[in-house]
Coordinates of C-alpha atoms and ligand atoms in Angstrom, one line a residue:
X5 CA -0.2 0.3 -0.3
X6 CA 2.8 2.5 0.6
X7 CA 3.7 4.3 -2.9
X8 CA 6.2 3.6 -4.5
X9 CA 8.0 6.8 -4.4
X10 CA 8.3 6.9 -1.0
X11 CA 10.1 3.7 -0.3
X12 CA 13.4 4.8 -1.1
X13 CA 12.8 8.2 -0.9
X14 CA 15.2 11.1 0.7
X15 CA 13.1 13.5 2.9
X16 CA 14.4 17.3 3.7
X17 CA 12.7 19.0 6.6
X18 CA 11.9 22.9 6.3
X19 CA 10.9 24.8 9.7
X20 CA 9.5 27.6 7.4
X21 CA 9.9 30.7 9.6
X22 CA 13.7 29.8 9.4
X23 CA 14.7 28.9 5.9
X24 CA 14.2 31.7 3.6
X25 CA 12.9 35.3 3.8
X26 CA 11.7 37.0 0.4
X27 CA 9.9 40.0 2.0
X28 CA 12.5 41.6 4.4
X29 CA 10.0 40.6 7.9
X30 CA 12.7 38.3 9.6
X31 CA 10.3 35.3 9.1
X32 CA 10.7 32.9 6.3
X33 CA 8.1 32.3 3.5
X34 CA 7.0 30.2 0.6
X35 CA 8.6 32.4 -1.8
X36 CA 11.6 32.4 -0.2
X37 CA 11.5 28.5 -0.4
X38 CA 10.4 28.6 -4.1
X39 CA 13.8 31.4 -4.6
X40 CA 15.8 28.1 -3.0
X41 CA 14.4 25.1 -4.7
X42 CA 17.3 24.7 -6.9
X43 CA 19.4 23.9 -3.3
X44 CA 17.1 21.2 -2.8
X45 CA 17.2 20.0 -6.3
X46 CA 20.9 20.0 -6.3
X47 CA 20.7 17.6 -3.0
X48 CA 19.0 15.3 -4.9
X49 CA 15.8 15.2 -2.2
X50 CA 12.4 13.4 -2.9
X51 CA 10.2 15.4 -0.6
X52 CA 9.6 18.2 1.6
X53 CA 8.5 18.1 5.1
X54 CA 7.1 21.5 6.4
X55 CA 6.4 22.2 9.6
X56 CA 2.8 23.6 10.0
X57 CA 2.1 26.5 7.7
X58 CA -1.5 27.6 8.6
X59 CA -3.2 30.4 10.4
X60 CA -2.0 30.4 14.0
X61 CA -1.0 32.2 16.8
X62 CA 2.4 30.8 16.8
X63 CA 2.4 30.0 20.8
X64 CA 3.8 26.4 19.8
X65 CA 5.6 27.5 15.9
X66 CA 2.7 26.8 14.3
X67 CA 1.6 23.5 16.0
X68 CA -1.9 25.8 17.6
X69 CA -3.4 26.0 14.3
X70 CA -6.3 28.2 14.0
X71 CA -7.8 27.5 10.7
X72 CA -6.5 24.5 9.0
X73 CA -7.6 25.4 5.2
X74 CA -5.4 29.0 4.6
X75 CA -1.6 29.1 5.1
X76 CA -0.5 31.9 7.4
X77 CA -0.5 35.3 6.0
X78 CA 3.5 35.6 7.2
X79 CA 4.1 32.5 4.6
X80 CA 1.9 33.6 2.0
X81 CA -1.3 32.5 0.4
X82 CA -2.6 29.3 -0.3
X83 CA -2.0 30.0 -4.0
X84 CA 2.1 30.6 -3.4
X85 CA 1.6 27.0 -1.3
X86 CA 0.3 25.5 -4.5
X87 CA 2.8 27.4 -6.8
X88 CA 5.6 26.0 -4.8
X89 CA 4.0 22.2 -4.9
X90 CA 4.2 22.9 -8.9
X91 CA 7.5 24.3 -8.9
X92 CA 9.0 21.6 -6.8
X93 CA 7.3 18.7 -9.4
X94 CA 9.1 20.4 -11.8
X95 CA 12.0 19.6 -10.1
X96 CA 10.6 15.7 -9.2
X97 CA 10.2 17.3 -5.5
X98 CA 7.2 16.1 -3.3
X99 CA 5.8 18.7 -0.6
X100 CA 4.6 17.0 2.7
X101 CA 2.8 19.0 4.8
X102 CA 2.3 18.7 9.1
X103 CA -1.1 17.8 10.4
X104 CA -1.5 18.8 13.9
X105 CA -4.6 16.9 14.8
X106 CA -4.6 16.2 18.5
X107 CA -5.5 20.1 19.1
X108 CA -5.9 23.5 17.9
X109 CA -5.2 26.5 18.9
X110 CA -7.3 28.4 21.9
X111 CA -7.9 31.0 18.8
X112 CA -9.6 29.0 16.8
X113 CA -13.2 29.8 16.0
X114 CA -14.2 26.5 17.1
X115 CA -12.6 26.5 20.5
X116 CA -13.8 30.4 20.3
X117 CA -17.2 29.0 20.3
X118 CA -17.6 26.3 22.8
X119 CA -15.9 29.0 25.4
X120 CA -18.4 31.2 24.8
X121 CA -21.5 28.5 25.3
X122 CA -22.9 27.7 28.6
X123 CA -22.8 24.4 28.2
X124 CA -22.2 21.3 25.3
X125 CA -23.1 22.2 21.8
X126 CA -26.0 20.6 20.6
X127 CA -24.4 19.1 17.5
X128 CA -21.3 17.5 19.7
X129 CA -18.6 19.3 21.3
X130 CA -15.5 19.2 18.9
X131 CA -13.4 19.9 22.6
X132 CA -13.3 17.9 25.6
X133 CA -15.0 19.6 28.4
X134 CA -15.7 18.5 32.4
X135 CA -18.2 20.4 34.8
X136 CA -15.6 19.0 37.8
X137 CA -12.3 17.9 37.6
X138 CA -11.9 13.8 37.7
X139 CA -9.5 13.7 40.3
X140 CA -7.7 16.1 41.8
X141 CA -4.3 15.0 40.5
X142 CA -5.4 15.8 36.9
X143 CA -4.9 19.3 36.6
X144 CA -2.4 20.1 34.1
X145 CA 1.2 21.1 35.7
X146 CA 3.9 19.9 33.3
X147 CA 4.2 22.0 30.0
X148 CA 3.8 19.5 27.2
X149 CA 1.4 16.7 28.4
X150 CA -2.3 16.6 28.6
X151 CA -4.1 18.0 31.3
X152 CA -7.3 19.8 32.7
X153 CA -7.4 23.4 32.3
X154 CA -9.9 25.8 34.3
X155 CA -12.0 27.5 31.8
X156 CA -11.5 31.2 31.4
X157 CA -15.4 31.0 30.9
X158 CA -18.2 32.0 30.0
X159 CA -18.3 28.4 29.7
X160 CA -18.2 26.7 33.1
X161 CA -15.8 24.0 34.1
X162 CA -12.9 23.0 32.8
X163 CA -11.3 21.8 29.1
X164 CA -8.6 19.4 28.1
X165 CA -5.2 20.5 27.0
X166 CA -2.9 18.3 24.4
X167 CA 0.0 20.3 25.1
X168 CA 0.2 23.9 26.1
X169 CA -2.8 25.6 27.8
X170 CA -3.6 26.9 24.0
X171 CA -3.8 23.6 22.6
X172 CA -7.4 22.3 23.8
X173 CA -7.5 18.6 23.1
X174 CA -10.0 18.0 19.9
X175 CA -12.6 15.5 20.9
X176 CA -12.3 12.2 19.4
X177 CA -14.0 10.3 22.5
X178 CA -13.5 7.4 25.0
X179 CA -13.5 4.2 24.7
X180 CA -14.6 3.5 28.6
X181 CA -17.4 5.4 29.5
X182 CA -17.6 5.6 33.3
X183 CA -20.8 6.5 35.2
X184 CA -18.7 9.2 37.1
X185 CA -17.3 11.0 34.0
X186 CA -20.5 11.6 32.3
X187 CA -19.0 14.0 30.0
X188 CA -17.2 11.7 28.3
X189 CA -18.2 11.1 24.7
X190 CA -17.7 7.5 22.8
X191 CA -15.7 7.3 20.1
X192 CA -19.0 7.5 17.7
X193 CA -20.8 10.0 19.4
X194 CA -21.5 13.1 17.2
X195 CA -18.6 15.4 18.5
X196 CA -15.9 13.0 17.9
X197 CA -17.6 12.1 14.3
X198 CA -17.6 15.6 13.1
X199 CA -13.8 16.0 14.2
X200 CA -13.2 12.8 12.1
X201 CA -15.3 14.0 9.1
X202 CA -12.8 17.4 9.6
X203 CA -9.7 15.4 9.4
X204 CA -10.8 13.9 6.2
X205 CA -12.3 17.3 4.7
X206 CA -8.7 18.7 5.9
X207 CA -7.0 16.1 4.1
X208 CA -8.9 16.3 1.0
X209 CA -8.6 20.0 0.9
X210 CA -4.9 19.8 0.2
X211 CA -4.3 16.6 -1.3
X212 CA -6.3 18.1 -3.9
X213 CA -3.8 21.0 -4.5
X214 CA -1.3 18.3 -5.7
X215 CA 0.3 18.0 -1.7
X216 CA 2.0 14.7 -1.4
X217 CA 1.1 13.6 2.2
X218 CA 1.2 14.5 5.8
X219 CA 3.5 14.1 8.8
X220 CA 0.9 13.8 11.3
X221 CA 1.4 15.4 14.8
X222 CA 0.5 13.3 17.6
X223 CA -1.5 11.1 15.8
X224 CA -2.0 8.7 18.2
X225 CA -3.5 11.3 20.7
X226 CA -6.8 11.4 19.3
X227 CA -8.4 8.9 21.7
X228 CA -7.5 9.5 25.1
X229 CA -8.0 6.6 27.4
X230 CA -5.5 3.8 28.2
X231 CA -7.7 1.8 29.8
X232 CA -7.1 -1.8 29.4
X233 CA -3.8 -0.5 28.3
X234 CA -3.6 0.9 24.8
X235 CA -7.1 1.0 24.4
X236 CA -6.8 4.7 23.2
X237 CA -4.3 4.0 20.7
X238 CA -6.4 1.6 19.7
X239 CA -9.2 3.5 19.0
X240 CA -7.2 6.1 17.2
X241 CA -5.6 3.5 15.2
X242 CA -9.0 2.4 14.2
X243 CA -9.9 6.0 13.0
X244 CA -6.2 6.5 10.8
X245 CA -7.5 3.1 9.1
X246 CA -10.8 4.8 8.3
X247 CA -9.1 7.6 6.9
X248 CA -6.5 5.6 4.9
X249 CA -9.1 3.5 3.6
X250 CA -10.6 6.7 2.1
X251 CA -7.5 7.9 0.9
X252 CA -6.3 4.6 -1.1
X253 CA -9.4 5.0 -3.5
X254 CA -9.1 9.2 -3.2
X255 CA -5.3 10.1 -3.1
X256 CA -3.6 6.8 -3.9
X257 CA 0.0 8.4 -4.3
X258 CA -0.2 10.3 -0.8
X259 CA 1.6 8.9 2.0
X260 CA 1.2 9.4 6.1
X261 CA 3.7 9.5 8.4
X262 CA 3.4 9.1 12.2
X263 CA 5.3 11.6 14.3
X264 CA 6.9 8.3 16.1
X265 CA 6.4 4.8 15.6
X266 CA 2.7 3.5 14.9
X267 CA 1.6 1.6 17.5
X268 CA 1.2 -2.0 16.7
X269 CA -2.9 -2.5 17.0
X270 CA -3.7 -4.9 14.2
X271 CA -3.7 -5.1 10.8
X272 CA -3.3 -3.1 8.4
X273 CA -1.0 -0.4 9.1
X274 CA -2.5 2.9 8.5
X275 CA 0.4 4.8 8.0
X276 CA 3.4 4.2 5.5
X277 CA 6.4 4.2 7.7
X278 CA 7.6 4.6 11.5
X279 CA 9.6 7.3 12.7
X280 CA 12.7 6.5 14.7
X281 CA 12.3 10.1 16.7
X282 CA 15.2 11.8 17.7
X283 CA 14.0 12.4 21.2
X284 CA 13.4 9.1 21.8
X285 CA 16.4 6.6 23.0
X286 CA 17.0 4.5 20.0
X287 CA 18.0 7.4 17.9
X288 CA 19.4 9.4 21.1
X289 CA 21.9 6.8 22.1
X290 CA 23.4 7.4 19.0
X291 CA 23.8 11.3 18.7
X292 CA 22.2 12.7 21.8
X293 CA 24.9 14.2 23.8
X294 CA 22.3 16.4 26.0
X295 CA 23.9 19.6 24.6
X296 CA 19.9 21.0 24.1
X297 CA 18.8 19.7 27.7
X298 CA 17.4 16.4 29.1
X299 CA 13.7 15.9 29.2
X300 CA 12.4 13.7 32.1
X301 CA 12.3 10.8 30.0
X302 CA 16.0 10.5 28.8
X303 CA 18.3 8.6 30.5
X304 CA 22.0 9.7 30.5
X305 CA 24.2 8.5 28.2
X306 CA 27.0 8.8 26.1
X307 CA 26.4 8.6 22.7
X308 CA 27.9 6.2 20.0
X309 CA 28.7 9.2 17.4
X310 CA 31.0 10.8 19.9
X311 CA 34.5 11.4 19.9
X312 CA 34.9 10.0 23.6
X313 CA 34.0 6.9 21.8
X314 CA 32.2 5.5 24.9
X315 CA 28.7 4.8 23.0
X316 CA 27.5 1.9 22.3
X317 CA 24.7 0.8 19.4
X318 CA 22.8 -1.9 21.4
X319 CA 19.9 0.2 22.5
X320 CA 19.4 1.5 18.5
X321 CA 19.9 -1.7 17.2
X322 CA 17.8 -3.5 19.7
X323 CA 14.6 -1.3 18.7
X324 CA 15.6 -1.5 14.5
X325 CA 16.0 -5.5 14.8
X326 CA 12.2 -5.5 16.5
X327 CA 11.0 -3.1 14.3
X328 CA 12.7 -5.6 11.3
X329 CA 10.7 -8.8 13.4
X330 CA 7.5 -7.0 13.6
X331 CA 7.6 -6.4 9.7
X332 CA 10.8 -6.3 7.8
X333 CA 9.6 -4.6 4.5
X334 CA 8.5 -1.3 6.6
X335 CA 9.8 1.8 5.7
X336 CA 11.8 3.4 9.1
X337 CA 12.3 7.3 8.6
X338 CA 15.5 8.2 10.4
X339 CA 16.0 12.2 11.0
X340 CA 19.5 14.4 11.0
X341 CA 18.4 16.3 13.4
X342 CA 14.3 18.2 13.7
X343 CA 12.6 21.0 15.3
X344 CA 12.4 19.8 18.5
X345 CA 15.9 18.8 19.8
X346 CA 19.3 19.4 19.2
X347 CA 21.1 19.0 15.3
X348 CA 24.2 16.4 14.6
X349 CA 26.6 19.6 15.1
X350 CA 26.1 20.3 19.0
X351 CA 28.2 20.1 22.3
X352 CA 31.7 18.4 21.4
X353 CA 30.8 17.2 18.2
X354 CA 32.1 19.5 15.7
X355 CA 31.2 19.7 12.0
X356 CA 34.7 18.1 11.0
X357 CA 33.7 14.9 12.6
X358 CA 30.2 14.9 10.6
X359 CA 31.4 12.4 8.0
X360 CA 30.8 9.3 9.8
X361 CA 27.4 10.4 11.3
X362 CA 26.2 11.5 7.9
X363 CA 27.3 8.7 6.1
X364 CA 25.5 6.0 8.7
X365 CA 22.4 8.2 8.0
X366 CA 22.3 8.2 4.3
X367 CA 23.4 4.3 3.9
X368 CA 21.2 2.7 6.6
X369 CA 18.4 0.7 5.8
X370 CA 16.1 3.7 6.7
X371 CA 14.3 6.3 4.8
X372 CA 16.7 9.7 6.0
X373 CA 15.3 13.0 6.4
X374 CA 17.1 15.5 6.3
X375 CA 16.9 18.8 9.0
X376 CA 17.2 22.2 6.6
X377 CA 21.2 23.5 7.4
X378 CA 22.1 20.2 8.6
X379 CA 23.5 19.7 4.8
X380 CA 26.3 22.4 5.7
X381 CA 26.5 21.6 9.6
X382 CA 25.0 23.8 11.4
X383 CA 25.3 23.9 14.9
X384 CA 22.6 23.6 17.6
X385 CA 22.9 27.2 19.2
X386 CA 22.6 27.2 23.0
X387 CA 21.0 30.0 25.4
X388 CA 18.6 31.3 22.2
X389 CA 15.2 33.2 23.5
X390 CA 12.0 31.3 24.1
X391 CA 10.7 32.2 20.8
X392 CA 7.1 30.8 19.9
X393 CA 7.1 28.2 22.8
X394 CA 10.4 26.9 22.3
X395 CA 11.6 26.1 25.8
X396 CA 8.6 23.6 26.5
X397 CA 10.5 22.2 29.7
X398 CA 13.1 24.3 32.0
X399 CA 16.1 21.9 31.0
X400 CA 15.3 22.1 26.9
X401 CA 15.3 24.6 24.6
X402 CA 14.3 23.9 20.9
X403 CA 15.3 27.3 19.6
X404 CA 18.8 26.2 19.2
X405 CA 17.6 23.8 16.4
X406 CA 15.5 26.7 14.7
X407 CA 18.1 29.5 13.9
X408 CA 18.0 31.4 10.3
X409 CA 19.3 29.0 7.3
X410 CA 23.0 30.1 6.8
X411 CA 22.9 30.9 2.8
X412 CA 26.1 33.0 2.4
X413 CA 28.0 36.1 3.8
X414 CA 25.4 38.9 2.9
X415 CA 23.5 40.3 5.7
X416 CA 21.8 38.0 8.2
X417 CA 23.5 35.4 6.4
X418 CA 21.8 36.1 3.7
X419 CA 18.3 34.8 5.2
X420 CA 16.7 38.1 5.3
X421 CA 17.0 41.7 4.9
X422 CA 15.5 42.9 7.8
X423 CA 17.3 44.7 10.7
X424 CA 19.1 41.4 12.6
X425 CA 16.7 42.6 15.7
X426 CA 13.7 41.6 13.3
X427 CA 14.5 38.3 12.4
X428 CA 12.6 35.2 13.8
X429 CA 15.7 34.0 16.0
X430 CA 19.3 35.5 15.7
X431 CA 21.7 34.0 13.4
X432 CA 24.8 32.2 14.3
X433 CA 27.3 34.8 15.4
X434 CA 30.0 32.6 14.9
X435 CA 32.1 34.5 12.4
X436 CA 33.0 30.9 11.0
X437 CA 29.8 29.6 10.6
X438 CA 29.0 27.7 7.8
X439 CA 27.0 28.7 4.4
X440 CA 26.3 27.1 1.5
X441 CA 28.0 29.4 -0.6
X442 CA 31.1 29.1 1.1
X443 CA 30.3 25.2 0.6
X444 CA 29.4 25.3 -3.4
X445 CA 32.5 24.0 -4.9
X446 CA 34.4 22.8 -2.1
X447 CA 34.6 19.1 -2.6
X448 CA 35.9 18.6 0.9
X449 CA 32.3 20.3 2.3
X450 CA 29.9 18.8 4.2
X451 CA 27.8 20.0 1.5
X452 CA 29.5 17.9 -1.1
X453 CA 29.6 15.2 1.1
X454 CA 26.0 15.0 1.8
X455 CA 25.1 15.8 -2.4
X456 CA 27.6 12.6 -3.0
X457 CA 25.9 10.6 -0.6
X458 CA 22.5 10.9 -1.9
X459 CA 23.8 10.6 -5.5
X460 CA 25.6 7.1 -4.5
X461 CA 22.2 6.2 -2.9
X462 CA 20.5 7.1 -6.3
X463 CA 22.8 5.2 -8.3
X464 CA 23.5 2.2 -6.0
X465 CA 20.0 0.3 -5.4
X466 CA 21.9 -1.7 -2.5
X467 CA 22.3 1.8 -0.8
X468 CA 18.6 2.7 -0.6
X469 CA 16.1 2.0 1.9
X470 CA 14.3 -1.5 0.6
X471 CA 17.9 -3.2 0.5
X472 CA 18.6 -5.4 3.6
X473 CA 21.1 -4.5 5.9
X474 CA 23.6 -6.8 7.7
X475 CA 25.5 -5.6 11.0
X476 CA 28.9 -6.8 11.0
X477 CA 31.0 -5.1 13.7
X478 CA 28.7 -3.4 16.7
X479 CA 30.8 -1.6 18.3
X480 CA 33.5 1.0 17.0
X481 CA 34.1 1.1 13.9
X482 CA 30.9 0.1 13.3
X483 CA 30.5 -2.2 9.8
X484 CA 27.3 -3.4 8.0
X485 CA 26.6 -4.6 4.7
X486 CA 23.8 -3.5 2.3
X487 CA 22.7 -6.2 0.0
X488 CA 25.0 -8.3 -0.7
X489 CA 27.5 -6.2 -2.2
X490 CA 28.3 -2.6 -0.5
X491 CA 30.2 -2.4 3.1
X492 CA 29.7 0.7 5.1
X493 CA 32.1 1.6 7.9
X494 CA 31.6 4.5 10.3
X495 CA 34.1 5.2 13.5
X496 CA 32.8 8.1 15.2
X497 CA 35.2 8.3 18.1
X498 CA 38.8 10.0 17.8
X499 CA 40.6 6.7 18.4
X500 CA 41.1 4.2 15.2
X501 CA 39.8 0.7 15.0
X502 CA 40.4 -2.2 13.6
X503 CA 38.1 -5.7 12.4
X504 CA 39.0 -8.9 10.8
X505 CA 36.2 -9.6 8.4
X506 CA 35.9 -13.5 6.9
X507 CA 35.4 -13.7 3.5
X508 CA 36.2 -10.1 2.9
X509 CA 39.3 -9.7 0.7
X510 CA 38.9 -6.0 -0.5
X511 CA 37.0 -3.8 -2.5
X512 CA 36.9 -0.1 -3.7
X513 CA 35.9 2.7 -1.9
X514 CA 33.6 4.5 -3.4
X515 CA 33.4 7.6 -1.3
X516 CA 35.1 7.8 2.4
X517 CA 37.8 9.3 4.2
X518 CA 40.3 7.3 6.9
X519 CA 38.9 3.8 5.9
X520 CA 40.7 0.4 4.1
X521 CA 39.6 -3.0 3.3
X522 CA 42.9 -4.8 3.0
X523 CA 43.0 -8.7 3.2
X524 CA 39.8 -9.3 5.2
X525 CA 40.5 -6.4 7.7
X526 CA 38.8 -3.6 8.1
X527 CA 41.3 -0.4 9.3
X528 CA 39.4 2.7 10.2
X529 CA 41.1 6.1 11.4
X530 CA 39.5 8.5 14.1
X531 CA 36.0 10.0 12.5
X532 CA 37.0 7.6 9.4
X533 CA 34.0 6.7 7.4
X534 CA 33.6 4.7 3.9
X535 CA 31.1 2.8 1.6
X536 CA 33.0 0.4 0.1
X537 CA 31.9 -2.1 -2.9
X538 CA 33.3 -5.2 -2.4
X539 CA 35.2 -7.3 -4.9
X540 CA 33.8 -10.0 -6.2
X541 CA 35.8 -12.7 -4.8
X542 CA 33.2 -13.2 -1.5
X543 CA 31.1 -11.2 1.1
X544 CA 31.8 -11.1 4.4
X545 CA 30.5 -13.5 7.0
X546 CA 29.4 -11.4 10.3
X547 CA 30.3 -12.0 14.0
X548 CA 26.9 -11.2 15.0
X549 CA 24.2 -10.3 12.2
X550 CA 20.9 -9.3 11.4
X551 CA 18.4 -9.1 8.3
X552 CA 16.6 -6.4 7.4
Ligands
LIG9 C1 5.5 18.8 17.6 C2 6.2 20.0 18.3 C3 5.3 20.2 19.1 C4 4.1 19.4 19.9 C5 2.6 19.7 20.1 C6 5.1 17.7 18.6 O1 5.4 16.3 18.5 O2 6.8 17.9 16.8 O3 6.9 20.8 18.0 O4 5.3 21.1 20.2 O5 3.5 17.9 19.0 O6 1.9 20.1 18.8

C-alpha cells in the first residue's frame, strides 16, 4: 500500500520560519522556499516536509492551528503553496505538510464558540469539557503533557489540553464511559465524528491541491483513555485506518507518516512508515549528547557518535531489530535532527566529525530525513530566547535548532534583509559559521559529502532503503553490509579501530576517508567513514548479524 515513490525517498525538513525570507519581515516564507528550490534539487531530495504553515497565533510555532484551510499570511497565500508544489514537482520534489490533529489553537473559532457557550454544543462538542475535575491530580502542571485547564469562561468547568494550555484537545471520544464521568463521549458520538469528518476534509483539501501527504503530529493522541492498556491507541488507530481506506481510493499516491512509531494494534497499518524520533532513546543513544538539555524521560548516556568513543549501538540495534521482526519491509524514517531537539553539530561534536554520522544516516536501511541546515553542518545554538514556545521544559530549549538558514556571507547570512533585531531568531554569531555559498564548489565540504551520499544512494540500489542491512560489527568501527555487495564502515570516535571480516578480502572505496579494507581487515582512522563496493571474490561473514 505504501506508494513506490516513498519507499526509497530522501526527505528534507523545512522549518518555514527560518529557511528563507523573501519579503524582509525577518520570518521565512513560501516565496523564499520557491527561490531556493534549486538548492534542494542540487541535494537530490525527493520530498520536502514543512512544519505547520497554517493560520496560527504561533504560541507553539504553528503547532497551534487556528485555520486548517489557510496558509498563515506571514508565509504567503494558498496560491503560493500551490505554486511551490508545482515548482517543486518540476524538479522531481514532492511536498508534505504537517497535520496537527490532536488539538487546535485556543484562538480557533471552534474553541472560541465552545468557550462562549453555556454548555455542550447540540451537534456535539469538538473539544473535551468537564464540569468538575475527574481527579484533583489531573489538573495540568507539566507543560507539554495533557491535563485539565480551568475554563476562562463564560463556559464553566475545565477543558482538556494536549500540550500547552493554548492547545485544547480535540474530542475524538473515549473507549470507556464510566458513570461518574458523564462528560465523556463515545468514539461514535456526534462530537467525535464531526472531528473525524473534519480531518478527512482537511486531508482532501490539501491533497487535492497537489500536496503529496502529511506528517501527522501526535497521531495517537486522538482517543485519550488508555484503559485496558492501549485502548486509546487502538481506537486512534481505527480512526486512521478509516481515513486511510478513504485515502487509498481518493489519493492513492499520498503518504501518511506518524510522528513516532505507529502502535502495533492490528492490521492493516494506517501509516506508511515508522519514525525513529530524535528525542527517543533508540535515536538518542546514537546522537544525543544532552546539549539541548534533557527531558524527564531521557536517560543519561554517552552517544555512540561521539569522539570519546564511550557509546554503544545496542539500544538502537535492539529497537531496529524489533521493528524489523514485526515487519521487515516497513520503511523507518530517521532524521539527522528536527525542530524539537538539537542538531548533529552540538556539544563536543564538531562539523569536521560529521562524515561518520552522515554516512550512517544516508546509507542505513532507513528513509533519511535531512533537517534544513544539516547539509552544511549548522550547529545547535545554546542559550537562544524562548521564541514561539521553544522552551517547553526548563531543561530543554528547542530554539537552538531553529535558527535561520545560513546561505551566504551577506547580511543575516543571506536569510533576510530585515534588521538583525527583527529576525525570528538570531543568526549564528560565529564569524566562521558554515554557509551554502562557502561550501559550494568545495569538494571537502559537508555539503559536497551530503550531495555525494544522496547521489550514491540513487546510483546504487543496494544503498537504498529497501535493500537488506546486515550488521557485521556492532562497536567501533560500526560495520554493516547493504545488499550483498556494499560495505559501510563508520568510526565516529577519535581512536582508530580495526575489525577482521572473514570472507571480505577487499573492495573499492566509493566514498570515504580514512578507511581501508585489505586482506579481510577493515582499518578505520579516528572519525573515518567509507562506503565500499566489495570485490567479486566473496562477501564477508558476520560475527553478529541482523537482516532487514
Ligand atoms: C511537535 C512539537 C509540538 C508538539 C505539540 C510535537 O510533537 O513536533 O513541535 O510542540 O507536537 O503540537
